[in-house]
Coordinates of C-alpha atoms in Angstrom, one line a residue:
M1147 CA -18.3 -21.5 54.4
P1148 CA -17.9 -18.4 52.8
T1149 CA -19.8 -15.7 54.9
D1150 CA -22.9 -13.7 53.2
V1151 CA -20.4 -10.9 52.6
E1152 CA -18.2 -12.6 50.6
N1153 CA -20.7 -14.3 48.4
W1154 CA -21.9 -10.6 48.1
K1155 CA -18.5 -9.5 46.7
S1156 CA -18.1 -13.0 44.4
A1157 CA -21.6 -11.7 42.5
V1158 CA -20.7 -7.6 41.9
Y1159 CA -17.7 -6.1 43.8
G1160 CA -15.0 -3.3 43.0
N1161 CA -15.0 -1.2 40.2
E1162 CA -18.1 -2.2 38.5
I1163 CA -20.0 -1.6 41.7
R1164 CA -20.2 2.1 40.5
E1165 CA -22.3 1.6 37.5
H1166 CA -24.8 0.1 39.9
L1167 CA -24.9 2.5 42.4
F1168 CA -25.8 5.2 39.2
R1169 CA -28.1 2.9 38.3
F1170 CA -29.5 3.0 41.7
A1171 CA -29.1 6.9 41.8
E1172 CA -31.1 7.3 38.8
E1173 CA -34.4 5.2 39.8
G1174 CA -34.1 5.9 43.2
Y1175 CA -33.7 4.3 46.7
D1176 CA -37.0 2.6 46.9
A1177 CA -35.3 0.4 43.3
I1178 CA -33.0 -0.8 45.9
P1179 CA -35.1 -4.3 46.3
D1180 CA -35.4 -4.9 50.5
D1181 CA -34.1 -8.6 50.3
E1182 CA -30.9 -7.2 48.8
R1183 CA -30.6 -3.9 50.5
D1184 CA -27.6 -5.3 53.2
A1185 CA -25.8 -7.2 49.8
W1186 CA -25.9 -3.5 48.1
F1187 CA -25.2 -1.7 51.1
E1188 CA -22.4 -3.7 51.8
R1189 CA -20.9 -2.8 48.1
F1190 CA -21.5 0.5 48.2
K1191 CA -18.9 0.7 50.9
W1192 CA -16.1 -0.2 48.2
W1193 CA -17.3 3.7 46.9
G1194 CA -17.4 5.4 50.2
L1195 CA -21.3 5.0 50.8
Y1196 CA -22.1 3.9 54.1
H1197 CA -26.4 3.5 54.9
Q1198 CA -26.8 5.5 57.9
R1199 CA -28.9 3.8 60.6
N1200 CA -32.6 2.7 61.2
G1201 CA -34.6 5.8 61.6
Q1202 CA -32.8 7.5 58.6
E1203 CA -33.7 5.2 55.8
G1204 CA -32.3 6.4 52.0
Y1205 CA -29.8 8.4 53.9
F1206 CA -25.8 8.1 53.4
M1207 CA -22.4 9.0 55.1
M1208 CA -19.8 9.5 52.3
R1209 CA -15.9 9.2 52.9
I1210 CA -13.7 11.1 51.0
G1211 CA -10.0 9.6 51.3
T1212 CA -7.6 11.8 51.2
P1213 CA -3.9 10.2 51.3
N1214 CA -1.7 11.0 54.1
G1215 CA -4.5 13.8 54.9
V1216 CA -3.2 16.1 52.0
L1217 CA -5.8 18.6 50.6
E1218 CA -4.1 20.4 47.8
P1219 CA -5.1 24.1 47.0
G1220 CA -8.7 24.2 46.0
Q1221 CA -9.7 20.6 47.8
L1222 CA -10.7 22.2 50.8
R1223 CA -13.4 24.4 49.1
V1224 CA -14.7 21.5 47.4
V1225 CA -15.7 19.8 50.2
G1226 CA -17.2 23.0 52.0
E1227 CA -19.4 23.6 49.1
I1228 CA -20.5 19.4 48.6
A1229 CA -20.8 19.9 52.5
N1230 CA -22.9 22.9 51.9
E1231 CA -25.2 21.6 48.7
Y1232 CA -25.6 18.0 49.6
A1233 CA -24.8 17.3 53.3
T1234 CA -27.7 19.0 55.0
G1235 CA -30.6 16.6 55.8
P1236 CA -34.0 16.4 57.9
G1237 CA -32.1 16.7 61.1
T1238 CA -29.8 19.6 63.1
N1239 CA -27.3 18.8 65.3
P1240 CA -27.7 21.7 67.8
I1241 CA -23.9 22.4 68.4
F1242 CA -22.6 21.8 64.8
G1243 CA -25.6 22.9 62.8
D1244 CA -27.3 21.7 59.3
A1245 CA -23.9 21.1 57.4
Y1246 CA -20.5 20.3 58.8
A1247 CA -17.7 18.2 57.6
D1248 CA -16.1 15.7 60.1
F1249 CA -12.0 15.1 60.0
T1250 CA -11.5 10.9 60.8
T1251 CA -9.1 9.4 62.8
R1252 CA -7.5 7.9 59.4
Q1253 CA -7.0 11.7 57.6
S1254 CA -10.5 11.0 55.8
I1255 CA -13.1 13.3 55.7
Q1256 CA -16.9 12.5 56.2
L1257 CA -20.2 13.9 55.0
H1258 CA -23.6 13.1 55.9
W1259 CA -27.4 13.0 54.8
I1260 CA -26.1 12.0 51.2
E1261 CA -29.0 10.8 49.1
L1262 CA -28.4 8.6 46.3
S1263 CA -29.9 11.0 43.6
D1264 CA -26.8 13.5 44.5
V1265 CA -24.2 11.1 44.2
P1266 CA -23.3 11.2 40.6
A1267 CA -23.2 15.3 40.4
I1268 CA -20.7 14.8 44.0
F1269 CA -18.7 12.2 42.3
E1270 CA -18.4 14.8 39.1
K1271 CA -17.4 17.5 41.3
L1272 CA -14.9 15.0 43.7
E1273 CA -13.3 13.9 40.6
A1274 CA -12.9 16.9 38.7
N1275 CA -10.5 18.6 41.5
G1276 CA -8.5 15.1 42.0
L1277 CA -10.4 13.8 45.4
S1278 CA -12.1 10.1 45.0
T1279 CA -14.2 8.0 47.9
Q1280 CA -12.9 5.3 45.7
Q1281 CA -11.8 2.1 48.4
A1282 CA -12.5 4.7 51.4
C1283 CA -14.4 1.9 52.8
G1284 CA -14.8 -1.6 51.9
D1285 CA -12.6 -4.9 51.9
S1286 CA -9.8 -2.9 50.3
W1287 CA -6.8 -0.7 50.9
R1288 CA -7.9 2.3 53.0
N1289 CA -6.8 5.9 53.0
I1290 CA -3.1 5.4 53.7
V1291 CA -2.1 7.5 56.8
G1292 CA 1.3 8.9 58.0
N1293 CA 2.7 12.5 59.3
P1294 CA 0.5 14.7 57.7
V1295 CA 2.9 17.1 56.9
A1296 CA 5.3 15.0 55.0
G1297 CA 7.4 16.3 52.8
K1298 CA 7.1 19.7 54.8
D1299 CA 8.1 18.7 58.1
G1300 CA 11.8 19.7 58.8
Q1301 CA 12.4 17.1 61.6
E1302 CA 11.7 13.9 59.2
V1303 CA 14.2 11.2 58.6
V1304 CA 13.1 10.3 55.2
D1305 CA 10.0 11.9 53.2
A1306 CA 7.4 9.9 53.1
W1307 CA 4.9 11.9 50.8
P1308 CA 6.0 10.1 47.5
V1309 CA 6.0 7.1 48.8
I1310 CA 2.5 7.2 50.0
R1311 CA 1.4 8.9 46.6
D1312 CA 2.5 6.0 45.0
L1313 CA 1.1 3.5 46.8
N1314 CA -2.2 5.2 46.8
E1315 CA -1.9 5.7 42.6
T1316 CA -0.9 1.9 42.5
F1317 CA -3.4 0.0 44.6
K1318 CA -6.5 2.2 44.5
G1319 CA -8.5 0.6 41.7
D1320 CA -6.0 -2.1 41.1
D1321 CA -8.2 -5.4 40.7
D1322 CA -5.7 -7.7 42.3
H1323 CA -6.0 -6.3 45.4
S1324 CA -10.1 -4.8 45.6
N1325 CA -11.4 -7.6 47.2
L1326 CA -9.4 -8.4 50.5
P1327 CA -10.9 -10.4 53.2
R1328 CA -11.2 -7.1 55.5
K1329 CA -10.3 -3.5 55.4
W1330 CA -6.2 -3.2 54.9
K1331 CA -5.1 -0.3 56.7
V1332 CA -1.7 1.1 56.1
S1333 CA 0.7 3.7 57.3
V1334 CA 3.6 4.8 56.2
T1335 CA 5.6 7.3 58.4
G1336 CA 8.8 9.2 57.8
S1337 CA 9.2 11.6 61.0
A1338 CA 10.7 10.3 63.9
D1339 CA 7.7 11.5 66.0
G1340 CA 5.6 8.1 65.3
S1341 CA 2.7 10.9 64.3
G1342 CA 1.6 7.8 61.6
Q1343 CA 0.7 5.7 64.1
G1344 CA 2.0 3.0 62.5
D1345 CA 1.4 0.4 65.8
I1346 CA -2.5 0.2 64.8
N1347 CA -2.1 -0.5 61.5
D1348 CA -2.0 -3.8 59.4
L1349 CA 0.8 -2.6 57.6
A1350 CA 3.3 0.0 58.7
F1351 CA 6.4 1.2 57.6
E1352 CA 8.4 3.2 59.5
P1353 CA 11.8 5.4 59.5
A1354 CA 14.9 3.5 59.8
Y1355 CA 18.4 3.4 58.8
K1356 CA 20.2 0.2 57.2
E1357 CA 23.8 -0.1 56.8
I1358 CA 25.0 -1.1 53.3
D1359 CA 28.3 -1.5 52.2
G1360 CA 29.5 0.7 55.0
E1361 CA 27.2 3.1 54.6
D1362 CA 23.9 4.5 56.4
V1363 CA 20.6 3.9 54.0
V1364 CA 17.5 5.3 55.2
G1365 CA 14.3 3.6 54.7
F1366 CA 11.7 1.8 56.4
N1367 CA 11.2 -1.1 58.8
V1368 CA 8.1 -3.0 58.4
R1369 CA 5.3 -4.1 60.7
V1370 CA 2.2 -6.2 60.3
G1371 CA -0.6 -7.1 62.2
G1372 CA -2.0 -3.9 64.2
G1373 CA -5.3 -2.8 65.1
L1374 CA -7.9 -1.7 67.6
A1375 CA -11.5 -2.9 66.9
R1376 CA -13.6 -5.0 69.1
N1377 CA -12.0 -6.6 72.1
E1378 CA -9.1 -7.8 70.4
P1379 CA -6.2 -4.6 70.0
R1380 CA -2.5 -5.6 68.7
F1381 CA 0.1 -3.9 68.3
A1382 CA 1.7 -4.3 64.9
R1383 CA 4.8 -6.8 64.8
D1384 CA 8.2 -6.8 63.5
I1385 CA 8.8 -9.2 60.6
D1386 CA 12.7 -8.3 60.8
V1387 CA 12.5 -6.4 56.8
W1388 CA 13.9 -3.1 56.0
V1389 CA 13.2 -2.1 52.8
R1390 CA 14.3 1.1 50.5
P1391 CA 11.8 4.0 49.9
E1392 CA 11.6 2.8 46.2
N1393 CA 10.7 -1.0 46.7
V1394 CA 7.8 0.0 49.5
P1395 CA 4.9 -0.8 46.7
A1396 CA 6.4 -4.6 46.0
V1397 CA 6.8 -5.4 49.7
A1398 CA 3.1 -3.6 50.4
G1399 CA 1.9 -5.5 47.4
G1400 CA 3.1 -8.6 48.6
L1401 CA 1.8 -8.1 51.9
S1402 CA -1.6 -7.3 50.7
A1403 CA -1.5 -10.0 48.4
L1404 CA -0.6 -13.0 51.0
F1405 CA -3.6 -11.4 53.5
R1406 CA -6.2 -11.7 50.3
D1407 CA -4.6 -15.3 49.7
N1408 CA -4.8 -16.4 53.5
G1409 CA -7.2 -14.3 55.4
D1410 CA -10.0 -15.8 56.9
R1411 CA -12.9 -15.6 54.3
E1412 CA -15.3 -18.1 56.6
D1413 CA -15.4 -15.9 59.8
R1414 CA -15.2 -11.6 59.4
Y1415 CA -14.5 -11.4 63.1
N1416 CA -11.3 -13.2 62.4
A1417 CA -10.7 -11.9 59.2
R1418 CA -8.0 -9.6 59.8
I1419 CA -4.3 -9.9 59.3
K1420 CA -3.9 -9.5 63.1
F1421 CA -5.2 -12.9 63.6
L1422 CA -3.3 -14.6 60.8
V1423 CA -0.4 -12.5 62.4
D1424 CA -1.3 -14.7 65.6
E1425 CA -1.4 -18.0 64.0
W1426 CA 1.6 -17.9 61.9
G1427 CA 4.1 -15.7 64.1
P1428 CA 6.5 -12.9 62.0
K1429 CA 8.5 -15.3 61.2
K1430 CA 5.9 -17.5 58.6
V1431 CA 4.9 -14.2 57.9
R1432 CA 8.4 -12.9 56.6
E1433 CA 9.2 -16.4 55.4
T1434 CA 6.1 -16.5 52.9
L1435 CA 6.5 -13.0 51.6
Q1436 CA 10.3 -13.9 50.5
E1437 CA 9.0 -16.7 49.2
E1438 CA 5.8 -16.4 47.0
Y1439 CA 5.3 -12.6 46.7
V1440 CA 8.4 -11.0 46.0
D1441 CA 11.2 -11.5 43.9
F1442 CA 14.6 -9.8 45.4
E1443 CA 16.2 -10.4 48.5
L1444 CA 14.8 -9.3 51.5
H1445 CA 16.7 -7.3 54.2
T1446 CA 17.0 -7.8 57.8
A1447 CA 15.3 -5.0 59.9
G1448 CA 17.4 -2.2 60.3
R1449 CA 18.3 0.3 63.4
D1450 CA 15.0 2.1 63.6
V1451 CA 14.5 5.5 65.5
R1452 CA 11.4 4.6 68.1
E1453 CA 13.2 5.8 71.1
E1454 CA 12.5 9.3 69.3
Y1455 CA 8.8 8.3 69.5
T1456 CA 6.6 11.2 71.0
Y1457 CA 3.1 11.3 69.3
N1458 CA 0.4 10.5 71.5
T1459 CA 2.4 9.6 74.6
G1460 CA 2.1 12.3 77.0
E1461 CA 5.1 13.9 76.9
G1462 CA 7.8 15.2 74.8
E1463 CA 7.5 18.5 72.3
R1464 CA 5.8 16.9 69.3
N1465 CA 3.1 15.1 71.2
D1466 CA 0.9 16.6 68.3
L1467 CA 1.3 18.6 65.6
V1468 CA -1.2 21.7 67.0
G1469 CA 0.5 24.9 67.3
V1470 CA 3.4 26.9 65.0
H1471 CA 6.2 24.6 63.5
E1472 CA 8.8 25.7 60.8
Q1473 CA 9.0 23.6 58.1
R1474 CA 12.5 22.4 56.4
D1475 CA 12.0 25.8 53.7
G1476 CA 11.6 28.2 56.3
K1477 CA 8.2 28.9 56.1
Y1478 CA 5.6 27.4 58.7
F1479 CA 2.7 24.8 59.3
V1480 CA -0.1 26.0 61.7
G1481 CA -2.2 23.3 63.0
L1482 CA -5.6 24.1 64.6
N1483 CA -7.9 22.3 67.0
V1484 CA -10.7 21.2 65.6
L1485 CA -13.0 19.8 68.5
V1486 CA -13.8 16.3 68.5
G1487 CA -13.1 16.4 64.1
R1488 CA -16.5 18.2 63.4
M1489 CA -16.3 21.9 61.3
G1490 CA -19.4 23.4 60.1
A1491 CA -19.7 23.7 56.2
D1492 CA -19.3 27.6 56.4
D1493 CA -16.2 27.4 58.5
V1494 CA -14.7 24.9 55.9
L1495 CA -15.1 27.7 53.3
D1496 CA -13.7 30.3 55.5
L1497 CA -10.3 28.3 56.1
A1498 CA -10.3 27.4 52.3
D1499 CA -9.8 31.3 52.3
L1500 CA -7.1 31.8 55.0
A1501 CA -4.9 29.0 53.4
D1502 CA -5.4 30.9 49.9
E1503 CA -4.5 34.1 52.0
Y1504 CA -2.0 33.1 54.2
G1505 CA -0.5 30.0 52.6
S1506 CA 0.1 27.8 49.6
G1507 CA -4.1 27.2 49.5
E1508 CA -3.0 23.7 50.7
V1509 CA -4.1 22.1 54.5
R1510 CA -3.7 19.1 56.0
L1511 CA -5.5 16.6 57.9
S1512 CA -4.0 14.6 61.2
Q1513 CA -4.9 11.3 62.6
R1514 CA -6.1 13.7 66.0
Q1515 CA -8.7 15.2 64.0
N1516 CA -7.1 18.3 63.4
V1517 CA -6.2 20.5 60.7
I1518 CA -2.4 21.8 59.7
V1519 CA -2.2 25.1 57.3
T1520 CA 0.6 24.8 55.8
D1521 CA 3.3 27.0 53.9
V1522 CA 2.7 30.1 55.9
P1523 CA 5.6 32.8 55.5
E1524 CA 6.8 33.8 58.7
A1525 CA 6.1 37.9 58.1
D1526 CA 2.8 36.7 57.6
L1527 CA 2.2 34.3 60.9
D1528 CA 1.1 37.3 63.5
D1529 CA -1.7 38.2 61.2
F1530 CA -2.7 34.9 60.5
L1531 CA -3.0 33.7 64.2
A1532 CA -4.7 36.8 64.7
E1533 CA -7.9 36.1 62.6
S1534 CA -11.2 35.4 64.0
L1535 CA -11.6 31.9 62.5
L1536 CA -9.0 31.0 64.9
E1537 CA -10.6 31.9 68.5
H1538 CA -12.8 29.0 67.7
Y1539 CA -10.4 26.3 66.0
S1540 CA -7.0 27.2 68.3
P1541 CA -3.3 26.5 67.8
D1542 CA -3.1 27.0 71.5
P1543 CA -6.1 25.4 73.1
S1544 CA -7.1 24.2 76.6
P1545 CA -5.7 20.3 76.7
F1546 CA -9.5 18.8 77.5
M1547 CA -9.6 20.6 73.8
R1548 CA -6.9 19.4 72.9
G1549 CA -7.2 16.2 73.4
S1550 CA -10.7 15.4 72.9
V1551 CA -11.6 12.7 70.1
A1552 CA -15.0 11.1 69.5
C1553 CA -16.1 9.0 67.0
T1554 CA -19.6 9.6 65.0
G1555 CA -22.0 7.7 67.8
T1556 CA -25.4 7.4 67.4
E1557 CA -26.2 10.1 65.4
F1558 CA -25.6 8.4 62.4
C1559 CA -24.2 5.2 63.1
S1560 CA -26.0 2.0 63.3
L1561 CA -23.1 -0.1 65.5
S1562 CA -22.6 2.8 68.3
I1563 CA -24.1 2.6 71.7
V1564 CA -24.4 6.1 72.8
E1565 CA -23.9 9.6 71.5
T1566 CA -20.6 10.7 71.2
K1567 CA -20.1 14.1 69.2
N1568 CA -21.8 16.8 71.0
R1569 CA -21.2 14.7 74.4
Q1570 CA -17.5 15.0 74.1
V1571 CA -18.0 18.8 73.0
R1572 CA -19.5 19.2 76.5
F1573 CA -17.1 17.2 78.8
A1574 CA -14.3 19.4 77.2
R1575 CA -16.0 22.5 77.9
W1576 CA -17.1 21.4 81.3
L1577 CA -13.6 19.8 82.3
K1578 CA -11.8 23.2 80.7
E1579 CA -13.9 25.4 83.2
N1580 CA -14.0 23.2 86.0
V1581 CA -10.6 21.0 86.2
D1582 CA -6.9 22.2 86.5
L1583 CA -4.1 19.9 85.5
P1584 CA -0.5 20.3 86.9
D1585 CA 1.5 23.2 85.6
D1586 CA 3.8 20.9 83.7
V1587 CA 1.1 18.8 82.0
E1588 CA 0.0 20.7 79.0
E1589 CA -1.9 17.9 77.2
F1590 CA -4.5 15.6 78.2
H1591 CA -6.3 13.1 75.9
I1592 CA -9.9 11.9 76.3
H1593 CA -11.0 9.8 73.5
L1594 CA -14.5 8.8 73.1
S1595 CA -15.9 5.7 71.0
G1596 CA -19.5 5.0 70.8
C1597 CA -18.8 1.2 70.8
T1598 CA -16.1 -1.6 70.7
A1599 CA -15.5 -1.2 67.3
S1600 CA -13.0 1.6 68.4
C1601 CA -13.4 4.4 65.7
A1602 CA -12.1 6.9 68.3
Q1603 CA -9.0 4.8 69.1
P1604 CA -9.6 5.1 72.7
Q1605 CA -7.1 2.5 73.6
I1606 CA -4.4 4.7 73.2
A1607 CA -5.6 7.9 75.3
D1608 CA -4.9 8.5 78.4
V1609 CA -8.5 8.4 79.7
S1610 CA -10.3 6.1 77.0
L1611 CA -14.3 6.2 77.2
R1612 CA -16.3 3.5 75.5
G1613 CA -19.9 3.3 74.9
M1614 CA -22.2 1.0 77.5
K1615 CA -25.6 1.1 79.1
T1616 CA -26.6 1.0 82.6
R1617 CA -29.4 1.8 85.1
K1618 CA -29.7 4.8 87.3
N1619 CA -32.4 5.5 89.7
G1620 CA -34.1 2.4 88.3
E1621 CA -34.0 3.8 84.5
A1622 CA -32.1 2.4 81.8
V1623 CA -29.3 5.3 80.8
E1624 CA -26.5 5.6 78.7
A1625 CA -23.3 5.1 80.6
L1626 CA -19.3 4.5 79.4
D1627 CA -16.5 2.4 80.4
V1628 CA -13.3 4.0 81.1
G1629 CA -10.0 2.9 80.7
L1630 CA -6.7 4.3 81.6
G1631 CA -2.9 5.0 80.5
G1632 CA -2.7 4.0 76.8
G1633 CA -0.4 5.6 74.5
L1634 CA 1.8 5.3 71.4
G1635 CA 5.4 6.1 71.6
E1636 CA 8.7 3.8 72.3
E1637 CA 7.0 1.6 74.0
P1638 CA 3.2 1.7 73.4
Q1639 CA 0.7 0.3 75.6
F1640 CA -2.9 0.0 75.3
A1641 CA -5.1 1.9 78.5
R1642 CA -6.4 -0.6 81.0
W1643 CA -10.0 -0.7 81.9
V1644 CA -10.5 -0.2 85.5
T1645 CA -14.2 1.2 85.4
Q1646 CA -17.4 0.2 84.1
R1647 CA -20.5 1.5 83.2
V1648 CA -20.4 4.9 84.6
S1649 CA -23.7 6.7 84.0
A1650 CA -22.6 9.3 81.1
D1651 CA -23.7 12.6 83.8
E1652 CA -21.2 11.5 86.2
V1653 CA -18.2 10.8 84.1
P1654 CA -16.7 14.3 84.0
G1655 CA -17.0 14.1 88.2
A1656 CA -15.2 11.0 87.2
I1657 CA -12.5 12.9 85.6
A1658 CA -12.3 15.4 87.7
N1659 CA -11.3 13.1 90.7
L1660 CA -9.0 11.2 89.0
I1661 CA -7.2 14.0 87.9
D1662 CA -6.9 15.6 91.4
S1663 CA -5.5 12.0 92.8
F1664 CA -2.7 12.4 89.8
A1665 CA -2.1 15.8 91.1
A1666 CA -2.1 15.2 94.6
E1667 CA -0.1 12.0 94.7
R1668 CA 2.0 11.9 91.5
D1669 CA 5.9 11.8 91.7
D1670 CA 7.7 14.9 91.1
G1671 CA 7.4 15.6 87.2
E1672 CA 5.8 12.4 86.6
S1673 CA 3.6 11.8 83.2
F1674 CA 0.1 10.4 83.3
R1675 CA 0.7 7.4 81.8
A1676 CA 3.8 6.8 84.3
F1677 CA 1.5 7.6 87.1
V1678 CA -1.2 5.0 85.8
D1679 CA 1.8 2.2 85.2
R1680 CA 2.5 2.0 89.1
H1681 CA -0.8 1.7 90.0
E1682 CA -3.2 -1.4 90.4
D1683 CA -6.0 -1.7 88.7
A1684 CA -8.3 -1.5 91.8
E1685 CA -6.1 1.8 93.2
L1686 CA -6.9 3.5 89.7
D1687 CA -10.8 2.0 90.0
A1688 CA -10.8 4.2 93.1
F1689 CA -9.3 7.3 91.6
V1690 CA -12.1 7.0 89.2
D1691 CA -14.6 8.5 91.2
P1692 CA -17.9 8.9 89.6
E1693 CA -19.8 12.2 91.3
E1694 CA -22.4 14.2 90.0
T1695 CA -21.5 17.7 89.2
D1696 CA -23.4 21.0 87.8
Y1697 CA -22.8 19.4 84.2
E1698 CA -25.9 18.2 82.7
D1699 CA -25.8 15.5 80.1
P1700 CA -29.0 15.6 77.7
M1701 CA -28.5 12.6 76.1
L1702 CA -28.8 9.8 78.8
H1703 CA -31.8 8.7 77.2
N1704 CA -31.3 5.6 74.5
T1705 CA -30.1 7.4 71.9
K1706 CA -29.8 4.5 70.1
M1707 CA -33.7 3.7 69.8
T1708 CA -34.6 7.6 68.1
W1709 CA -34.4 8.6 64.5
Y1710 CA -32.2 10.8 65.2
P1711 CA -30.8 11.7 69.0
Y1712 CA -31.4 15.8 68.7
A1713 CA -34.4 16.1 67.3
E1714 CA -37.5 17.4 69.3
E1715 CA -39.6 14.5 68.5
D1716 CA -37.2 11.6 68.1
G1717 CA -39.2 8.6 68.4
M1718 CA -38.9 6.2 65.6
D1719 CA -42.4 7.0 64.7
A1720 CA -41.4 10.7 64.1
A1721 CA -38.8 9.6 61.2
P1722 CA -38.5 11.3 58.2
P1723 CA -39.9 9.9 55.0
T1724 CA -37.4 8.4 52.5
P1725 CA -35.9 10.9 50.6
A1726 CA -37.7 11.2 47.1
D1727 CA -36.1 10.6 43.6
D1728 CA -35.0 13.9 42.2

């Protein structure tokens, strides 16, 4: 029997949702019948809108899709202007203020406190400037990710940007691919560092060479069925296919259609292609793709470059794209650390000014929630690096700042169990001031996800944190599970969850003790990941020794039960009224 969501989608879905969304924007939030709200909120996701959590009725998160994280000249300014004008709500964040933009782990942008009545004006401004929220959420093609400096990176094996642009133009808004069993996440990477993180996507195109008629031809190997969500992580599986860049849309469309036709529509938990690959195996996926969904002979897999993958591994020169890097044209791109991916609206506008002044005006977003300013001439580098904005968004941050990733958390998300953004900021600042990594360890990744949905990609971090609850001194408090040793690279692996339910205020002390043990017991030059690999779970659990320190966590109470965690009166009875129709 189809799920409720499938029944809702069969009535109204895809592009036609827009006219209903605009009708509700005109009539007001209260015009949505109470018994139809779940259905309409599910449909609105297709146009990039998520209703916020209980206590914030009438307010929405809006996600703007930016394929491969590319913001063309002028577009970042538009984002900052919209954030300032439309994304200020009744709650003020004590660290980030009233209006801000969140850069996500899928190279998108999220704005909060959006009112339905403002959606038509926001859409008009976005679309006039080449931006869109279409299919930023929902059961369809999501924002396509990859190496954020595709087309400019001097280390690319193949330029993936034209391929990504073609896929985006082909499948965004395509009715044949608009109603899939669940989300469809695609990565296209042309670089040998693995910065597209293809292993954790439903569909991944990764650079590879194929000998054809005695000549090495560059293209992409295909992997299918990756993902992190819930407690069922999978790495994408090799289906023994190599494809030329010009044939990527045909293969991608074929696999999307295969998922559309064969994915589980009766159990949303199982409605991801990773479970179909589990059931069928890579060989059957390939055979079905060949026999039913493409009209040309598929090549077998080529020679990939995975032995060069360093992104998010804890070692290697291209572990992320923060810092100053030379482009293929002799200019430079500068990766700036945006702690937990959140930037105040005024800072967004200031960064847009700097991108115009020192570069081409283009800015790109990475899957590590950071921003990259491109096209800076060498002669202007020193002046750019001396700008005061870069004191806060540094190209050379502390490893604990550089490696911090956090999801939305209970500030806005109904799924999250704990507060995340402000907590991870406080964690990073405390660790920076109180803990020293070994001199040869320049990067250390700590990802905090508010629940098992894994939006912060915790399973691929050195230290993985996942929201839970526990009791301390007889009181219910927010807590975190601790996992260790995850990372991508030549041989990707998921973190091992070794310690459960650590009271949040004892997590910094636990990490400090863990790093002390690492520093004292590591082999010469050993990476943290290798250190974790050679210890049993019980040994690692002993290293993660929870301890109270001078770190104080202001969010230990149950923030899931508040209307807004940072409000002075945060009980549900203090929640603001639904915004009035403008």
